[in-house]
mmCIF file of C-alpha atoms and ligand atoms in Angstrom:
data_model
loop_
_atom_site.group_PDB
_atom_site.id
_atom_site.type_symbol
_atom_site.label_atom_id
_atom_site.label_comp_id
_atom_site.label_asym_id
_atom_site.label_seq_id
_atom_site.Cartn_x
_atom_site.Cartn_y
_atom_site.Cartn_z
ATOM 1 C CA MET K 1 37.171 97.733 88.328
ATOM 2 C CA LYS K 2 39.811 96.141 85.803
ATOM 3 C CA LYS K 3 38.504 95.348 82.457
ATOM 4 C CA ILE K 4 39.096 91.601 80.789
ATOM 5 C CA VAL K 5 40.518 90.822 78.158
ATOM 6 C CA GLY K 6 40.105 87.760 77.812
ATOM 7 C CA VAL K 7 39.300 85.063 79.351
ATOM 8 C CA TYR K 8 41.640 81.446 78.213
ATOM 9 C CA ARG K 9 40.842 77.490 79.102
ATOM 10 C CA ASN K 10 42.992 74.912 78.204
ATOM 11 C CA PRO K 11 42.264 71.915 79.143
ATOM 12 C CA HIS K 12 43.759 69.574 77.238
ATOM 13 C CA MET K 13 46.935 67.926 78.945
ATOM 14 C CA HIS K 14 49.936 67.328 77.672
ATOM 15 C CA TRP K 15 53.447 65.244 78.971
ATOM 16 C CA VAL K 16 56.716 67.505 80.633
ATOM 17 C CA GLY K 17 59.084 64.068 80.367
ATOM 18 C CA ASP K 18 57.585 61.477 82.267
ATOM 19 C CA GLY K 19 56.062 62.930 85.064
ATOM 20 C CA PHE K 20 54.392 65.937 84.277
ATOM 21 C CA PRO K 21 51.390 65.912 82.680
ATOM 22 C CA VAL K 22 50.335 69.706 82.168
ATOM 23 C CA LYS K 23 48.189 72.079 81.213
ATOM 24 C CA GLY K 24 49.337 75.184 79.639
ATOM 25 C CA LEU K 25 47.788 78.161 80.315
ATOM 26 C CA PHE K 26 49.911 81.153 79.410
ATOM 27 C CA SER K 27 52.549 82.155 76.951
ATOM 28 C CA TYR K 28 55.432 84.750 76.174
ATOM 29 C CA SER K 29 54.357 83.473 72.220
ATOM 30 C CA ARG K 30 51.022 84.592 72.734
ATOM 31 C CA PHE K 31 50.634 87.339 75.473
ATOM 32 C CA ASN K 32 54.154 88.537 74.331
ATOM 33 C CA GLN K 33 54.166 92.259 76.406
ATOM 34 C CA ALA K 34 50.848 91.496 78.255
ATOM 35 C CA ILE K 35 51.616 89.433 80.423
ATOM 36 C CA SER K 36 55.378 90.677 81.064
ATOM 37 C CA PRO K 37 57.570 90.009 83.427
ATOM 38 C CA PHE K 38 55.432 86.031 83.858
ATOM 39 C CA LEU K 39 56.855 84.549 80.153
ATOM 40 C CA LEU K 40 54.971 80.616 81.220
ATOM 41 C CA LEU K 41 52.884 78.971 83.200
ATOM 42 C CA ASP K 42 52.183 75.289 83.114
ATOM 43 C CA TYR K 43 49.377 73.286 85.929
ATOM 44 C CA ALA K 44 50.133 69.752 86.790
ATOM 45 C CA ALA K 45 46.281 69.316 87.465
ATOM 46 C CA PRO K 46 45.833 66.641 90.051
ATOM 47 C CA TYR K 47 46.845 63.655 88.948
ATOM 48 C CA HIS K 48 47.041 60.252 90.229
ATOM 49 C CA PHE K 49 50.872 57.977 89.938
ATOM 50 C CA GLU K 50 51.219 54.060 90.883
ATOM 51 C CA PRO K 51 54.391 53.715 92.988
ATOM 52 C CA THR K 52 57.528 52.252 91.094
ATOM 53 C CA THR K 53 60.834 52.638 91.462
ATOM 54 C CA ALA K 54 60.883 54.217 87.913
ATOM 55 C CA GLN K 55 62.789 58.018 87.933
ATOM 56 C CA LEU K 56 59.750 60.017 86.714
ATOM 57 C CA GLY K 57 60.014 63.626 85.295
ATOM 58 C CA VAL K 58 63.006 65.373 83.158
ATOM 59 C CA GLY K 59 66.407 64.873 83.369
ATOM 60 C CA SER K 60 69.084 67.048 82.646
ATOM 61 C CA HIS K 61 68.346 70.459 80.293
ATOM 62 C CA PRO K 62 69.286 73.857 80.304
ATOM 63 C CA HIS K 63 67.686 77.395 81.248
ATOM 64 C CA ARG K 64 68.946 80.998 80.249
ATOM 65 C CA GLY K 65 67.866 84.258 80.732
ATOM 66 C CA PHE K 66 64.437 84.070 83.282
ATOM 67 C CA GLU K 67 63.691 82.174 86.224
ATOM 68 C CA THR K 68 61.432 78.940 87.192
ATOM 69 C CA VAL K 69 58.954 78.914 90.198
ATOM 70 C CA THR K 70 57.867 75.643 90.868
ATOM 71 C CA ILE K 71 54.944 75.257 93.891
ATOM 72 C CA ALA K 72 54.087 72.174 95.229
ATOM 73 C CA TYR K 73 50.433 71.607 95.734
ATOM 74 C CA LYS K 74 50.471 67.390 95.993
ATOM 75 C CA GLY K 75 53.321 64.791 95.041
ATOM 76 C CA GLU K 76 57.046 65.974 95.730
ATOM 77 C CA VAL K 77 59.425 66.743 93.287
ATOM 78 C CA GLU K 78 63.940 66.838 93.568
ATOM 79 C CA HIS K 79 65.366 69.017 91.652
ATOM 80 C CA LYS K 80 69.247 68.698 91.403
ATOM 81 C CA ASP K 81 70.920 71.469 89.358
ATOM 82 C CA SER K 82 75.016 72.333 88.178
ATOM 83 C CA SER K 83 74.798 75.575 90.068
ATOM 84 C CA GLY K 84 75.249 73.172 93.634
ATOM 85 C CA GLY K 85 71.389 73.986 94.035
ATOM 86 C CA GLY K 86 68.765 71.511 94.604
ATOM 87 C CA GLY K 87 66.719 70.143 97.368
ATOM 88 C CA THR K 88 62.849 68.524 97.621
ATOM 89 C CA ILE K 89 59.762 70.078 97.398
ATOM 90 C CA LYS K 90 56.978 68.737 99.094
ATOM 91 C CA THR K 91 53.078 69.681 99.730
ATOM 92 C CA GLY K 92 52.902 73.691 100.094
ATOM 93 C CA ASP K 93 56.731 74.606 99.539
ATOM 94 C CA VAL K 94 57.520 76.627 96.329
ATOM 95 C CA GLN K 95 61.355 76.743 94.817
ATOM 96 C CA TRP K 96 62.104 79.686 92.731
ATOM 97 C CA MET K 97 65.480 79.302 90.484
ATOM 98 C CA THR K 98 66.827 81.649 89.367
ATOM 99 C CA ALA K 99 68.807 80.484 85.919
ATOM 100 C CA GLY K 100 70.275 83.650 85.123
ATOM 101 C CA GLY K 101 73.549 83.393 83.273
ATOM 102 C CA GLY K 102 73.073 79.365 82.498
ATOM 103 C CA LEU K 103 72.776 76.469 84.627
ATOM 104 C CA VAL K 104 71.738 72.408 84.041
ATOM 105 C CA HIS K 105 68.995 71.489 85.908
ATOM 106 C CA GLU K 106 66.584 68.080 86.924
ATOM 107 C CA GLU K 107 63.250 67.531 88.050
ATOM 108 C CA PHE K 108 62.673 64.128 89.150
ATOM 109 C CA HIS K 109 59.005 62.831 91.169
ATOM 110 C CA SER K 110 61.012 62.749 95.427
ATOM 111 C CA LYS K 111 62.108 58.881 95.848
ATOM 112 C CA ALA K 112 59.861 58.553 98.272
ATOM 113 C CA PHE K 113 56.358 60.116 96.182
ATOM 114 C CA ALA K 114 57.228 57.442 93.982
ATOM 115 C CA LYS K 115 57.145 54.765 96.404
ATOM 116 C CA THR K 116 54.373 55.264 97.844
ATOM 117 C CA GLY K 117 52.349 56.935 94.688
ATOM 118 C CA GLY K 118 49.278 59.469 94.962
ATOM 119 C CA LEU K 119 47.974 62.277 93.724
ATOM 120 C CA PHE K 120 50.573 64.522 92.076
ATOM 121 C CA GLU K 121 49.052 68.284 91.910
ATOM 122 C CA MET K 122 51.940 71.613 90.795
ATOM 123 C CA VAL K 123 52.426 74.433 89.491
ATOM 124 C CA GLN K 124 55.149 75.761 86.943
ATOM 125 C CA LEU K 125 55.534 79.540 86.445
ATOM 126 C CA TRP K 126 58.455 81.157 84.450
ATOM 127 C CA VAL K 127 59.372 84.939 85.038
ATOM 128 C CA ASN K 128 61.312 87.156 83.387
ATOM 129 C CA LEU K 129 64.972 88.558 83.994
ATOM 130 C CA PRO K 130 65.065 92.204 83.168
ATOM 131 C CA ALA K 131 68.028 92.623 80.400
ATOM 132 C CA LYS K 132 70.279 93.733 83.333
ATOM 133 C CA ASP K 133 70.235 90.666 85.579
ATOM 134 C CA LYS K 134 69.752 88.222 82.671
ATOM 135 C CA MET K 135 73.638 86.912 82.565
ATOM 136 C CA THR K 136 73.172 86.916 86.912
ATOM 137 C CA ALA K 137 74.541 83.969 88.273
ATOM 138 C CA PRO K 138 72.425 81.330 88.798
ATOM 139 C CA LYS K 139 70.872 81.161 92.545
ATOM 140 C CA TYR K 140 67.959 78.924 93.625
ATOM 141 C CA GLN K 141 65.107 79.383 96.488
ATOM 142 C CA ALA K 142 63.917 76.264 98.560
ATOM 143 C CA ILE K 143 61.216 77.676 99.861
ATOM 144 C CA GLU K 144 59.004 75.960 103.036
ATOM 145 C CA ALA K 145 55.456 76.159 103.103
ATOM 146 C CA LYS K 146 55.873 77.262 106.531
ATOM 147 C CA GLU K 147 57.772 80.914 105.437
ATOM 148 C CA ILE K 148 54.493 81.826 103.134
ATOM 149 C CA PRO K 149 52.098 84.040 104.837
ATOM 150 C CA GLN K 150 49.130 82.713 105.297
ATOM 151 C CA ILE K 151 46.204 85.425 105.514
ATOM 152 C CA GLU K 152 43.087 84.041 106.324
ATOM 153 C CA LEU K 153 40.001 86.076 104.637
ATOM 154 C CA GLU K 154 37.747 88.190 106.530
ATOM 155 C CA ASN K 155 34.245 86.446 107.806
ATOM 156 C CA ASP K 156 36.266 83.016 106.829
ATOM 157 C CA ILE K 157 35.476 82.898 103.323
ATOM 158 C CA GLY K 158 39.116 81.966 102.241
ATOM 159 C CA HIS K 159 42.896 82.489 102.518
ATOM 160 C CA VAL K 160 45.781 83.808 100.765
ATOM 161 C CA ARG K 161 49.361 82.214 100.840
ATOM 162 C CA VAL K 162 51.652 85.372 99.962
ATOM 163 C CA ILE K 163 54.400 83.734 97.932
ATOM 164 C CA ALA K 164 56.101 87.252 96.462
ATOM 165 C CA GLY K 165 55.121 90.781 96.587
ATOM 166 C CA SER K 166 52.802 91.420 99.330
ATOM 167 C CA TYR K 167 49.532 91.453 100.408
ATOM 168 C CA LEU K 168 47.762 94.323 102.818
ATOM 169 C CA ASP K 169 50.656 94.600 104.100
ATOM 170 C CA ASN K 170 52.059 91.005 104.484
ATOM 171 C CA VAL K 171 55.105 90.268 102.721
ATOM 172 C CA GLY K 172 56.079 87.379 101.338
ATOM 173 C CA PRO K 173 59.804 85.111 101.483
ATOM 174 C CA ALA K 174 60.753 85.283 97.776
ATOM 175 C CA SER K 175 63.106 87.810 96.600
ATOM 176 C CA THR K 176 62.848 88.798 92.807
ATOM 177 C CA PHE K 177 64.380 91.278 90.635
ATOM 178 C CA SER K 178 61.363 93.077 89.601
ATOM 179 C CA PRO K 179 58.198 93.672 91.308
ATOM 180 C CA VAL K 180 55.674 91.191 91.372
ATOM 181 C CA ASN K 181 53.053 89.324 93.369
ATOM 182 C CA VAL K 182 52.673 86.086 93.455
ATOM 183 C CA TRP K 183 48.930 85.355 95.428
ATOM 184 C CA ASP K 184 48.115 81.927 96.025
ATOM 185 C CA VAL K 185 43.961 82.004 97.025
ATOM 186 C CA THR K 186 41.060 80.087 98.338
ATOM 187 C CA LEU K 187 37.787 80.909 98.588
ATOM 188 C CA LYS K 188 34.976 78.670 99.855
ATOM 189 C CA ALA K 189 31.531 78.765 97.615
ATOM 190 C CA ASP K 190 28.807 81.577 97.303
ATOM 191 C CA GLN K 191 31.581 84.004 98.574
ATOM 192 C CA GLN K 192 32.870 87.225 97.451
ATOM 193 C CA ASN K 193 36.383 88.988 97.127
ATOM 194 C CA VAL K 194 37.030 92.540 96.140
ATOM 195 C CA PHE K 195 41.702 92.416 95.697
ATOM 196 C CA SER K 196 43.001 95.095 94.561
ATOM 197 C CA VAL K 197 46.383 95.256 92.552
ATOM 198 C CA PRO K 198 49.038 97.430 91.817
ATOM 199 C CA VAL K 199 48.051 100.258 89.533
ATOM 200 C CA SER K 200 50.850 99.725 87.239
ATOM 201 C CA HIS K 201 51.081 96.069 87.137
ATOM 202 C CA ASN K 202 49.774 92.843 84.144
ATOM 203 C CA THR K 203 47.398 91.163 85.947
ATOM 204 C CA ILE K 204 46.402 87.710 86.001
ATOM 205 C CA VAL K 205 44.476 85.349 87.367
ATOM 206 C CA ILE K 206 45.309 80.520 86.819
ATOM 207 C CA MET K 207 42.050 79.592 88.139
ATOM 208 C CA LEU K 208 42.774 76.203 88.840
ATOM 209 C CA SER K 209 40.323 74.234 90.380
ATOM 210 C CA GLY K 210 36.383 75.285 91.138
ATOM 211 C CA GLN K 211 34.235 78.076 89.228
ATOM 212 C CA ALA K 212 33.507 81.768 89.595
ATOM 213 C CA VAL K 213 32.154 84.972 87.930
ATOM 214 C CA ILE K 214 35.325 87.713 87.547
ATOM 215 C CA ASN K 215 33.883 90.934 87.074
ATOM 216 C CA GLY K 216 31.042 89.191 84.990
ATOM 217 C CA SER K 217 32.784 86.803 83.245
ATOM 218 C CA ASP K 218 32.140 82.846 83.407
ATOM 219 C CA VAL K 219 35.646 81.316 84.668
ATOM 220 C CA GLN K 220 35.961 77.573 84.536
ATOM 221 C CA ASP K 221 39.176 75.605 85.577
ATOM 222 C CA SER K 222 42.394 75.334 83.752
ATOM 223 C CA SER K 223 42.220 78.881 82.705
ATOM 224 C CA MET K 224 43.758 82.507 82.776
ATOM 225 C CA VAL K 225 42.301 85.218 82.770
ATOM 226 C CA LEU K 226 44.015 88.665 81.620
ATOM 227 C CA PHE K 227 43.301 92.166 82.161
ATOM 228 C CA GLU K 228 43.992 95.206 80.403
ATOM 229 C CA ASN K 229 46.616 97.214 82.178
ATOM 230 C CA ASP K 230 43.893 99.995 81.919
ATOM 231 C CA GLY K 231 44.515 102.201 85.157
ATOM 232 C CA GLN K 232 42.042 100.243 87.446
ATOM 233 C CA THR K 233 43.620 98.305 90.599
ATOM 234 C CA ASP K 234 40.299 96.691 91.576
ATOM 235 C CA PHE K 235 38.254 93.049 90.386
ATOM 236 C CA GLU K 236 35.521 91.616 92.178
ATOM 237 C CA PHE K 237 35.837 87.489 92.508
ATOM 238 C CA ASN K 238 32.416 85.504 93.229
ATOM 239 C CA ALA K 239 33.029 81.923 93.712
ATOM 240 C CA LEU K 240 30.515 79.260 92.770
ATOM 241 C CA GLU K 241 32.499 76.625 94.270
ATOM 242 C CA ASP K 242 35.193 75.541 96.201
ATOM 243 C CA VAL K 243 37.774 77.704 94.170
ATOM 244 C CA HIS K 244 41.706 76.985 94.076
ATOM 245 C CA PHE K 245 43.493 80.261 92.245
ATOM 246 C CA LEU K 246 46.896 81.955 91.549
ATOM 247 C CA ILE K 247 46.436 85.605 91.081
ATOM 248 C CA LEU K 248 49.505 87.113 88.965
ATOM 249 C CA THR K 249 50.577 90.719 88.735
ATOM 250 C CA GLY K 250 53.995 92.293 87.712
ATOM 251 C CA GLU K 251 55.287 95.881 86.494
ATOM 252 C CA PRO K 252 56.261 95.114 82.472
ATOM 253 C CA LEU K 253 58.940 95.296 81.921
ATOM 254 C CA ASN K 254 58.898 96.614 78.353
ATOM 255 C CA GLU K 255 62.212 95.124 76.977
ATOM 256 C CA SER K 256 61.880 92.281 74.021
ATOM 257 C CA ILE K 257 61.353 89.344 74.033
ATOM 258 C CA GLU K 258 62.783 86.388 71.664
ATOM 259 C CA GLY K 259 62.950 82.729 72.900
ATOM 260 C CA TYR K 260 63.535 79.392 72.053
ATOM 261 C CA GLY K 261 62.869 76.874 74.347
ATOM 262 C CA PRO K 262 64.523 77.090 77.295
ATOM 263 C CA PHE K 263 66.367 79.741 76.732
ATOM 264 C CA VAL K 264 64.626 83.678 77.307
ATOM 265 C CA MET K 265 66.242 86.339 76.205
ATOM 266 C CA ASN K 266 66.306 90.265 74.446
ATOM 267 C CA ASN K 267 67.360 89.327 70.618
ATOM 268 C CA ARG K 268 68.334 86.452 68.307
ATOM 269 C CA GLU K 269 72.628 87.073 68.531
ATOM 270 C CA GLU K 270 71.809 86.646 72.521
ATOM 271 C CA ILE K 271 70.300 82.994 71.553
ATOM 272 C CA VAL K 272 72.696 81.706 68.941
ATOM 273 C CA GLN K 273 75.328 82.922 71.669
ATOM 274 C CA ALA K 274 73.088 80.941 74.477
ATOM 275 C CA VAL K 275 73.257 77.677 71.982
ATOM 276 C CA GLU K 276 76.671 77.524 71.514
ATOM 277 C CA ASP K 277 77.345 78.703 75.474
ATOM 278 C CA PHE K 278 75.462 75.208 76.202
ATOM 279 C CA ASN K 279 77.117 73.321 73.960
ATOM 280 C CA SER K 280 81.083 73.680 74.595
ATOM 281 C CA GLY K 281 79.572 73.302 78.065
ATOM 282 C CA LYS K 282 79.606 76.519 79.494
ATOM 283 C CA PHE K 283 76.571 75.845 81.544
ATOM 284 C CA GLY K 284 78.180 73.323 83.728
ATOM 285 C CA GLN K 285 77.206 69.610 84.756
ATOM 286 C CA ILE K 286 74.919 68.106 87.420
ATOM 287 C CA PRO K 287 77.254 66.950 90.273
ATOM 288 C CA VAL K 288 76.942 62.922 90.086
ATOM 289 C CA ALA K 289 75.237 61.472 93.672
HETATM 290 MN MN1 MN C 1 63.160 72.861 84.136
#
C-alpha cells in the first residue's frame, strides 16, 4: 500500500472574482515537485447564487506556460479567449484549456445560469506543461459529459468518470502533454475499493464531499491527500458516507518551477519575458461579440 505524506484540509473559502467561491486545496508554492505535473486546485463547493442580470466571474486575464482544467458539477460557465476558443461548460462537462505560449481569457457564469440562479459547484485544476511545450499554441478542448466514459464499479458501489488517462483500459477524452490520470469518483457509504495507480506517478486524492478512511487515515471533505511516490501502486479507500473525490496522478516533470500569478514557467527570465509580452499586447485580445 502507498504511504500517505499528509492530509491537508482547507475549509476556508475565498472569492475569485465575484463568481467563484473557492477553497484552495493545493498549490505548487507549497508542494512544488511532490505534486508535479499538477500545480494548483481550487474547489468551488456548492454555493447558492440568486438570479441576477449581472455578469459574475472573472474578467479578462492572461495565462502562459500551463493548462487550466475546469470541471463543472453544478451551474454553467462561459469562457472566451483571445485564440478564438470559448464555449459554455455545463453540468458534467470539462474544459481543458492549454494556455501554452499565452492567451487572454474571461470566465463568467453563463447568462442562462445567472438568470435562474441556483447551486454552483466547480473545480479548476492547473496542469503544468513540460518545458518544451510551454510556448505551444493555445488550444481549447471542450469535453462534453457524454464523451467521458463512466465505469461502474463492481457490486454497484460507485463509479469512475475517466476525464484524462485511463482507468482499467477505459481511455478518457482529454489529450494531455504528459502522462496524467484525472478520475472523478463517487463511492457509496460503507463501501470499500482499492485503487491502483501507475508506479512512477505522483498521486493525489482530492476529497470534495463526504468522509472516508484512506489507508488508515481519516479524511474529511475539502481535503487533499498526498501520497509518497514510493514504488507502491495501491491504496484502499473506505467510504464512511457517500463520497465524491478526484484521483489525480501524473508522471513527474522534474523541471524547475517559477510562477508569478497567471504565469508558470521554468525560470525568472521566462517570467520577466511573459510579463513583457503580456504588457506589449502579444497575448492578443478577446474578440468582441
Ligand atoms: Mn483563468
